[in-house]
Amino acid sequence: MTPRTTELPQPRRPGSYRVALVCLGNICRSPMAHVVLEERLADAGLADRVEVTSSGTGDWHVGNPMDRRAAATLAAAGYDPTRHRARQWGGNDDADLVLAMDLANLADIGGRSDRVMLFRDFDPLEPGSEVPDPYYGGDSGFEEVLAMVERTASALVAALGESAT
Ligand code: 4NP
């Protein structure tokens, strides 16, 4: 079993679970997490029971595809980045779990609650850390984000498979 320290909130509706991923622009971090998490869910046979969305607190990139560096990093690792279009966070209507990429994103959506936490609260290596914004940095930042996202998504899927649906 994958170790973790954070418990998942219970589903609002038994048998289905909604996860909302939030960053600033919705073109780098939360889209990378979105694509990887959906892939892991499909591998685990949970794709029809867990719905993933992503959004950004800012509106600058709404409707745009992923940042080309984020897309290239995903594609090089075998994921499909092409379907993403950026959306703006509009408040948590009915997600079971809202996961912010960093503390500024978390503050911008109203802070922690029983259903709102940091994505990396589920990171088995460094729980409670932020996913750093790679937008103004070089390509290595995107590789680092992918590594964090991959191991955290695996832990999250293990938790979802055990208790959330
Ligand atoms: P993200 O990265 O929040 O991981 O999508 C950013 C994308 C765009 C901007 C900032 C961060 N921006 O300022 O446009």
Tab-separated table of N, CA, C and O in Angstrom, residues 10-89:
chain	number	residue	atom	x	y	z
A	10	GLN	N	-14.903	12.037	2.341
A	10	GLN	CA	-15.872	11.066	1.831
A	10	GLN	C	-16.579	11.613	0.590
A	10	GLN	O	-16.783	12.823	0.471
A	11	PRO	N	-16.958	10.731	-0.341
A	11	PRO	CA	-17.704	11.207	-1.513
A	11	PRO	C	-19.064	11.769	-1.100
A	11	PRO	O	-19.686	11.282	-0.167
A	12	ARG	N	-19.500	12.805	-1.823
A	12	ARG	CA	-20.842	13.346	-1.562
A	12	ARG	C	-21.900	12.360	-2.029
A	12	ARG	O	-22.976	12.253	-1.439
A	13	ARG	N	-21.597	11.686	-3.155
A	13	ARG	CA	-22.519	10.692	-3.716
A	13	ARG	C	-21.777	9.363	-3.798
A	13	ARG	O	-20.781	9.277	-4.526
A	14	PRO	N	-22.242	8.351	-3.091
A	14	PRO	CA	-21.550	7.070	-3.120
A	14	PRO	C	-21.373	6.567	-4.551
A	14	PRO	O	-22.293	6.671	-5.361
A	15	GLY	N	-20.203	6.059	-4.872
A	15	GLY	CA	-19.966	5.485	-6.189
A	15	GLY	C	-19.338	6.425	-7.182
A	15	GLY	O	-18.937	5.998	-8.273
A	16	SER	N	-19.265	7.712	-6.850
A	16	SER	CA	-18.568	8.611	-7.771
A	16	SER	C	-17.807	9.658	-6.962
A	16	SER	O	-18.163	9.951	-5.817
A	17	TYR	N	-16.763	10.190	-7.559
A	17	TYR	CA	-15.898	11.122	-6.841
A	17	TYR	C	-15.416	12.167	-7.818
A	17	TYR	O	-15.068	11.855	-8.956
A	18	ARG	N	-15.399	13.434	-7.370
A	18	ARG	CA	-14.949	14.527	-8.236
A	18	ARG	C	-13.762	15.231	-7.614
A	18	ARG	O	-13.836	15.694	-6.475
A	19	VAL	N	-12.683	15.314	-8.383
A	19	VAL	CA	-11.461	15.972	-7.931
A	19	VAL	C	-11.235	17.205	-8.799
A	19	VAL	O	-11.223	17.108	-10.031
A	20	ALA	N	-11.056	18.368	-8.176
A	20	ALA	CA	-10.783	19.611	-8.899
A	20	ALA	C	-9.365	20.074	-8.569
A	20	ALA	O	-9.012	20.221	-7.398
A	21	LEU	N	-8.562	20.282	-9.601
A	21	LEU	CA	-7.163	20.689	-9.444
A	21	LEU	C	-7.053	22.168	-9.808
A	21	LEU	O	-7.584	22.587	-10.837
A	22	VAL	N	-6.342	22.933	-8.986
A	22	VAL	CA	-6.320	24.386	-9.182
A	22	VAL	C	-4.890	24.922	-9.137
A	22	VAL	O	-4.132	24.601	-8.210
A	23	CYS	N	-4.535	25.733	-10.141
A	23	CYS	CA	-3.280	26.485	-10.094
A	23	CYS	C	-3.586	27.936	-10.463
A	23	CYS	O	-4.726	28.390	-10.318
A	24	LEU	N	-2.594	28.653	-10.949
A	24	LEU	CA	-2.800	30.075	-11.253
A	24	LEU	C	-3.331	30.278	-12.677
A	24	LEU	O	-4.356	30.915	-12.892
A	25	GLY	N	-2.621	29.726	-13.663
A	25	GLY	CA	-2.972	29.979	-15.056
A	25	GLY	C	-3.737	28.869	-15.754
A	25	GLY	O	-4.281	29.063	-16.831
A	26	ASN	N	-3.741	27.664	-15.146
A	26	ASN	CA	-4.321	26.458	-15.760
A	26	ASN	C	-3.719	26.162	-17.135
A	26	ASN	O	-4.387	25.672	-18.048
A	27	ILE	N	-2.423	26.453	-17.257
A	27	ILE	CA	-1.726	26.032	-18.481
A	27	ILE	C	-0.463	25.222	-18.177
A	27	ILE	O	0.126	24.665	-19.098
A	28	CYS	N	-0.048	25.149	-16.908
A	28	CYS	CA	1.158	24.369	-16.572
A	28	CYS	C	0.875	23.278	-15.534
A	28	CYS	O	0.718	22.111	-15.880
A	29	ARG	N	0.805	23.665	-14.271
A	29	ARG	CA	0.797	22.647	-13.209
A	29	ARG	C	-0.486	21.841	-13.126
A	29	ARG	O	-0.447	20.597	-13.153
A	30	SER	N	-1.631	22.506	-12.981
A	30	SER	CA	-2.865	21.715	-12.828
A	30	SER	C	-3.212	20.936	-14.093
A	30	SER	O	-3.736	19.824	-13.985
A	31	PRO	N	-2.901	21.450	-15.303
A	31	PRO	CA	-3.129	20.600	-16.470
A	31	PRO	C	-2.215	19.373	-16.512
A	31	PRO	O	-2.656	18.291	-16.919
A	32	MET	N	-0.966	19.537	-16.077
A	32	MET	CA	-0.075	18.372	-16.028
A	32	MET	C	-0.613	17.355	-15.032
A	32	MET	O	-0.674	16.152	-15.317
A	33	ALA	N	-1.033	17.833	-13.858
A	33	ALA	CA	-1.600	16.932	-12.857
A	33	ALA	C	-2.883	16.276	-13.372
A	33	ALA	O	-3.128	15.089	-13.136
A	34	HIS	N	-3.676	17.032	-14.102
A	34	HIS	CA	-4.941	16.541	-14.656
A	34	HIS	C	-4.691	15.364	-15.611
A	34	HIS	O	-5.302	14.292	-15.491
A	35	VAL	N	-3.777	15.555	-16.543
A	35	VAL	CA	-3.488	14.513	-17.544
A	35	VAL	C	-2.905	13.263	-16.876
A	35	VAL	O	-3.312	12.130	-17.173
A	36	VAL	N	-1.976	13.465	-15.955
A	36	VAL	CA	-1.335	12.311	-15.301
A	36	VAL	C	-2.347	11.582	-14.414
A	36	VAL	O	-2.422	10.345	-14.417
A	37	LEU	N	-3.146	12.334	-13.676
A	37	LEU	CA	-4.128	11.701	-12.788
A	37	LEU	C	-5.159	10.910	-13.592
A	37	LEU	O	-5.494	9.766	-13.231
A	38	GLU	N	-5.633	11.467	-14.695
A	38	GLU	CA	-6.592	10.718	-15.519
A	38	GLU	C	-5.975	9.435	-16.074
A	38	GLU	O	-6.631	8.389	-16.131
A	39	GLU	N	-4.729	9.511	-16.468
A	39	GLU	CA	-4.035	8.311	-16.980
A	39	GLU	C	-3.916	7.248	-15.884
A	39	GLU	O	-4.179	6.066	-16.113
A	40	ARG	N	-3.536	7.663	-14.697
A	40	ARG	CA	-3.396	6.721	-13.575
A	40	ARG	C	-4.761	6.117	-13.202
A	40	ARG	O	-4.854	4.944	-12.850
A	41	LEU	N	-5.802	6.944	-13.237
A	41	LEU	CA	-7.146	6.447	-12.924
A	41	LEU	C	-7.590	5.411	-13.949
A	41	LEU	O	-8.161	4.376	-13.590
A	42	ALA	N	-7.301	5.671	-15.218
A	42	ALA	CA	-7.655	4.709	-16.265
A	42	ALA	C	-6.899	3.401	-16.040
A	42	ALA	O	-7.479	2.309	-16.131
A	43	ASP	N	-5.619	3.498	-15.716
A	43	ASP	CA	-4.811	2.295	-15.469
A	43	ASP	C	-5.372	1.486	-14.302
A	43	ASP	O	-5.248	0.258	-14.270
A	44	ALA	N	-5.947	2.192	-13.318
A	44	ALA	CA	-6.467	1.527	-12.119
A	44	ALA	C	-7.928	1.085	-12.285
A	44	ALA	O	-8.523	0.551	-11.348
A	45	GLY	N	-8.504	1.335	-13.465
A	45	GLY	CA	-9.898	0.961	-13.692
A	45	GLY	C	-10.891	1.869	-12.986
A	45	GLY	O	-12.035	1.488	-12.745
A	46	LEU	N	-10.465	3.087	-12.646
A	46	LEU	CA	-11.326	3.998	-11.895
A	46	LEU	C	-11.832	5.172	-12.739
A	46	LEU	O	-12.476	6.084	-12.208
A	47	ALA	N	-11.569	5.138	-14.039
A	47	ALA	CA	-11.881	6.309	-14.868
A	47	ALA	C	-13.361	6.646	-14.880
A	47	ALA	O	-13.743	7.816	-14.961
A	48	ASP	N	-14.217	5.637	-14.782
A	48	ASP	CA	-15.652	5.927	-14.844
A	48	ASP	C	-16.231	6.295	-13.488
A	48	ASP	O	-17.406	6.644	-13.384
A	49	ARG	N	-15.426	6.229	-12.438
A	49	ARG	CA	-15.944	6.565	-11.105
A	49	ARG	C	-15.336	7.835	-10.527
A	49	ARG	O	-15.867	8.395	-9.566
A	50	VAL	N	-14.206	8.271	-11.078
A	50	VAL	CA	-13.563	9.489	-10.575
A	50	VAL	C	-13.451	10.488	-11.720
A	50	VAL	O	-12.854	10.195	-12.757
A	51	GLU	N	-14.039	11.653	-11.531
A	51	GLU	CA	-13.978	12.712	-12.533
A	51	GLU	C	-12.960	13.757	-12.096
A	51	GLU	O	-12.953	14.191	-10.940
A	52	VAL	N	-12.108	14.161	-13.026
A	52	VAL	CA	-11.079	15.155	-12.729
A	52	VAL	C	-11.348	16.403	-13.561
A	52	VAL	O	-11.661	16.308	-14.751
A	53	THR	N	-11.239	17.565	-12.924
A	53	THR	CA	-11.273	18.825	-13.658
A	53	THR	C	-10.055	19.638	-13.213
A	53	THR	O	-9.432	19.338	-12.194
A	54	SER	N	-9.723	20.659	-13.998
A	54	SER	CA	-8.687	21.582	-13.538
A	54	SER	C	-9.071	22.993	-13.957
A	54	SER	O	-9.849	23.196	-14.895
A	55	SER	N	-8.517	23.950	-13.217
A	55	SER	CA	-8.795	25.354	-13.509
A	55	SER	C	-7.692	26.208	-12.908
A	55	SER	O	-6.879	25.739	-12.114
A	56	GLY	N	-7.701	27.498	-13.313
A	56	GLY	CA	-6.757	28.459	-12.762
A	56	GLY	C	-7.502	29.587	-12.078
A	56	GLY	O	-8.627	29.916	-12.462
A	57	THR	N	-6.877	30.190	-11.087
A	57	THR	CA	-7.532	31.318	-10.422
A	57	THR	C	-7.509	32.559	-11.314
A	57	THR	O	-8.358	33.437	-11.163
A	58	GLY	N	-6.554	32.646	-12.236
A	58	GLY	CA	-6.476	33.773	-13.162
A	58	GLY	C	-7.205	33.479	-14.468
A	58	GLY	O	-7.482	32.319	-14.795
A	59	ASP	N	-7.515	34.539	-15.211
A	59	ASP	CA	-8.298	34.358	-16.443
A	59	ASP	C	-7.492	34.595	-17.721
A	59	ASP	O	-8.039	34.540	-18.818
A	60	TRP	N	-6.180	34.804	-17.598
A	60	TRP	CA	-5.388	35.241	-18.756
A	60	TRP	C	-5.376	34.235	-19.898
A	60	TRP	O	-5.243	34.597	-21.054
A	61	HIS	N	-5.469	32.961	-19.579
A	61	HIS	CA	-5.244	31.931	-20.603
A	61	HIS	C	-6.493	31.132	-20.939
A	61	HIS	O	-6.403	30.094	-21.603
A	62	VAL	N	-7.649	31.595	-20.479
A	62	VAL	CA	-8.887	30.828	-20.663
A	62	VAL	C	-9.083	30.462	-22.141
A	62	VAL	O	-8.969	31.316	-23.026
A	63	GLY	N	-9.345	29.191	-22.395
A	63	GLY	CA	-9.571	28.702	-23.752
A	63	GLY	C	-8.319	28.256	-24.470
A	63	GLY	O	-8.398	27.644	-25.543
A	64	ASN	N	-7.158	28.532	-23.879
A	64	ASN	CA	-5.904	28.194	-24.552
A	64	ASN	C	-5.454	26.768	-24.227
A	64	ASN	O	-5.779	26.232	-23.174
A	65	PRO	N	-4.665	26.175	-25.125
A	65	PRO	CA	-4.060	24.887	-24.793
A	65	PRO	C	-2.965	25.060	-23.737
A	65	PRO	O	-2.632	26.184	-23.333
A	66	MET	N	-2.425	23.957	-23.338
A	66	MET	CA	-1.364	23.954	-22.337
A	66	MET	C	-0.134	24.734	-22.801
A	66	MET	O	0.112	24.840	-24.009
A	67	ASP	N	0.621	25.264	-21.871
A	67	ASP	CA	1.933	25.843	-22.161
A	67	ASP	C	2.746	24.815	-22.976
A	67	ASP	O	2.742	23.628	-22.666
A	68	ARG	N	3.456	25.273	-23.995
A	68	ARG	CA	4.140	24.319	-24.891
A	68	ARG	C	5.211	23.519	-24.158
A	68	ARG	O	5.501	22.378	-24.515
A	69	ARG	N	5.813	24.107	-23.120
A	69	ARG	CA	6.830	23.363	-22.356
A	69	ARG	C	6.180	22.285	-21.502
A	69	ARG	O	6.701	21.168	-21.379
A	70	ALA	N	5.038	22.590	-20.915
A	70	ALA	CA	4.291	21.585	-20.152
A	70	ALA	C	3.858	20.460	-21.083
A	70	ALA	O	3.989	19.268	-20.757
A	71	ALA	N	3.351	20.819	-22.258
A	71	ALA	CA	2.896	19.816	-23.229
A	71	ALA	C	4.055	18.946	-23.702
A	71	ALA	O	3.923	17.724	-23.813
A	72	ALA	N	5.206	19.571	-23.975
A	72	ALA	CA	6.368	18.813	-24.458
A	72	ALA	C	6.876	17.852	-23.383
A	72	ALA	O	7.260	16.711	-23.687
A	73	THR	N	6.852	18.304	-22.138
A	73	THR	CA	7.314	17.448	-21.039
A	73	THR	C	6.392	16.244	-20.885
A	73	THR	O	6.847	15.107	-20.718
A	74	LEU	N	5.086	16.479	-20.969
A	74	LEU	CA	4.130	15.370	-20.894
A	74	LEU	C	4.277	14.428	-22.076
A	74	LEU	O	4.305	13.196	-21.909
A	75	ALA	N	4.371	14.992	-23.281
A	75	ALA	CA	4.452	14.157	-24.485
A	75	ALA	C	5.712	13.283	-24.461
A	75	ALA	O	5.660	12.102	-24.828
A	76	ALA	N	6.821	13.854	-23.997
A	76	ALA	CA	8.073	13.084	-23.938
A	76	ALA	C	7.961	11.916	-22.965
A	76	ALA	O	8.664	10.911	-23.106
A	77	ALA	N	7.062	12.043	-21.989
A	77	ALA	CA	6.867	10.974	-21.004
A	77	ALA	C	5.715	10.047	-21.403
A	77	ALA	O	5.348	9.158	-20.621
A	78	GLY	N	5.134	10.246	-22.592
A	78	GLY	CA	4.128	9.324	-23.099
A	78	GLY	C	2.684	9.704	-22.833
A	78	GLY	O	1.782	8.906	-23.075
A	79	TYR	N	2.447	10.910	-22.342
A	79	TYR	CA	1.066	11.361	-22.079
A	79	TYR	C	0.560	12.202	-23.246
A	79	TYR	O	1.333	12.768	-24.010
A	80	ASP	N	-0.778	12.319	-23.335
A	80	ASP	CA	-1.395	13.138	-24.379
A	80	ASP	C	-1.808	14.494	-23.806
A	80	ASP	O	-2.784	14.573	-23.053
A	81	PRO	N	-1.097	15.571	-24.160
A	81	PRO	CA	-1.424	16.887	-23.613
A	81	PRO	C	-2.382	17.683	-24.486
A	81	PRO	O	-2.718	18.818	-24.155
A	82	THR	N	-2.869	17.110	-25.598
A	82	THR	CA	-3.495	17.931	-26.643
A	82	THR	C	-4.933	18.325	-26.344
A	82	THR	O	-5.458	19.255	-26.953
A	83	ARG	N	-5.603	17.629	-25.440
A	83	ARG	CA	-7.039	17.898	-25.245
A	83	ARG	C	-7.305	19.038	-24.280
A	83	ARG	O	-8.434	19.502	-24.162
A	84	HIS	N	-6.287	19.490	-23.582
A	84	HIS	CA	-6.512	20.503	-22.542
A	84	HIS	C	-6.878	21.874	-23.112
A	84	HIS	O	-6.264	22.345	-24.074
A	85	ARG	N	-7.858	22.520	-22.492
A	85	ARG	CA	-8.147	23.940	-22.730
A	85	ARG	C	-8.326	24.591	-21.370
A	85	ARG	O	-9.054	24.080	-20.526
A	86	ALA	N	-7.683	25.750	-21.202
A	86	ALA	CA	-7.654	26.373	-19.882
A	86	ALA	C	-9.024	26.903	-19.467
A	86	ALA	O	-9.768	27.465	-20.275
A	87	ARG	N	-9.340	26.747	-18.192
A	87	ARG	CA	-10.588	27.227	-17.586
A	87	ARG	C	-10.245	28.058	-16.362
A	87	ARG	O	-9.209	27.858	-15.723
A	88	GLN	N	-11.151	28.953	-16.005
A	88	GLN	CA	-10.956	29.714	-14.780
A	88	GLN	C	-11.769	29.111	-13.644
A	88	GLN	O	-12.931	28.696	-13.851
A	89	TRP	N	-11.158	29.076	-12.451
A	89	TRP	CA	-11.841	28.623	-11.235
A	89	TRP	C	-13.096	29.466	-11.010
A	89	TRP	O	-13.027	30.699	-11.075
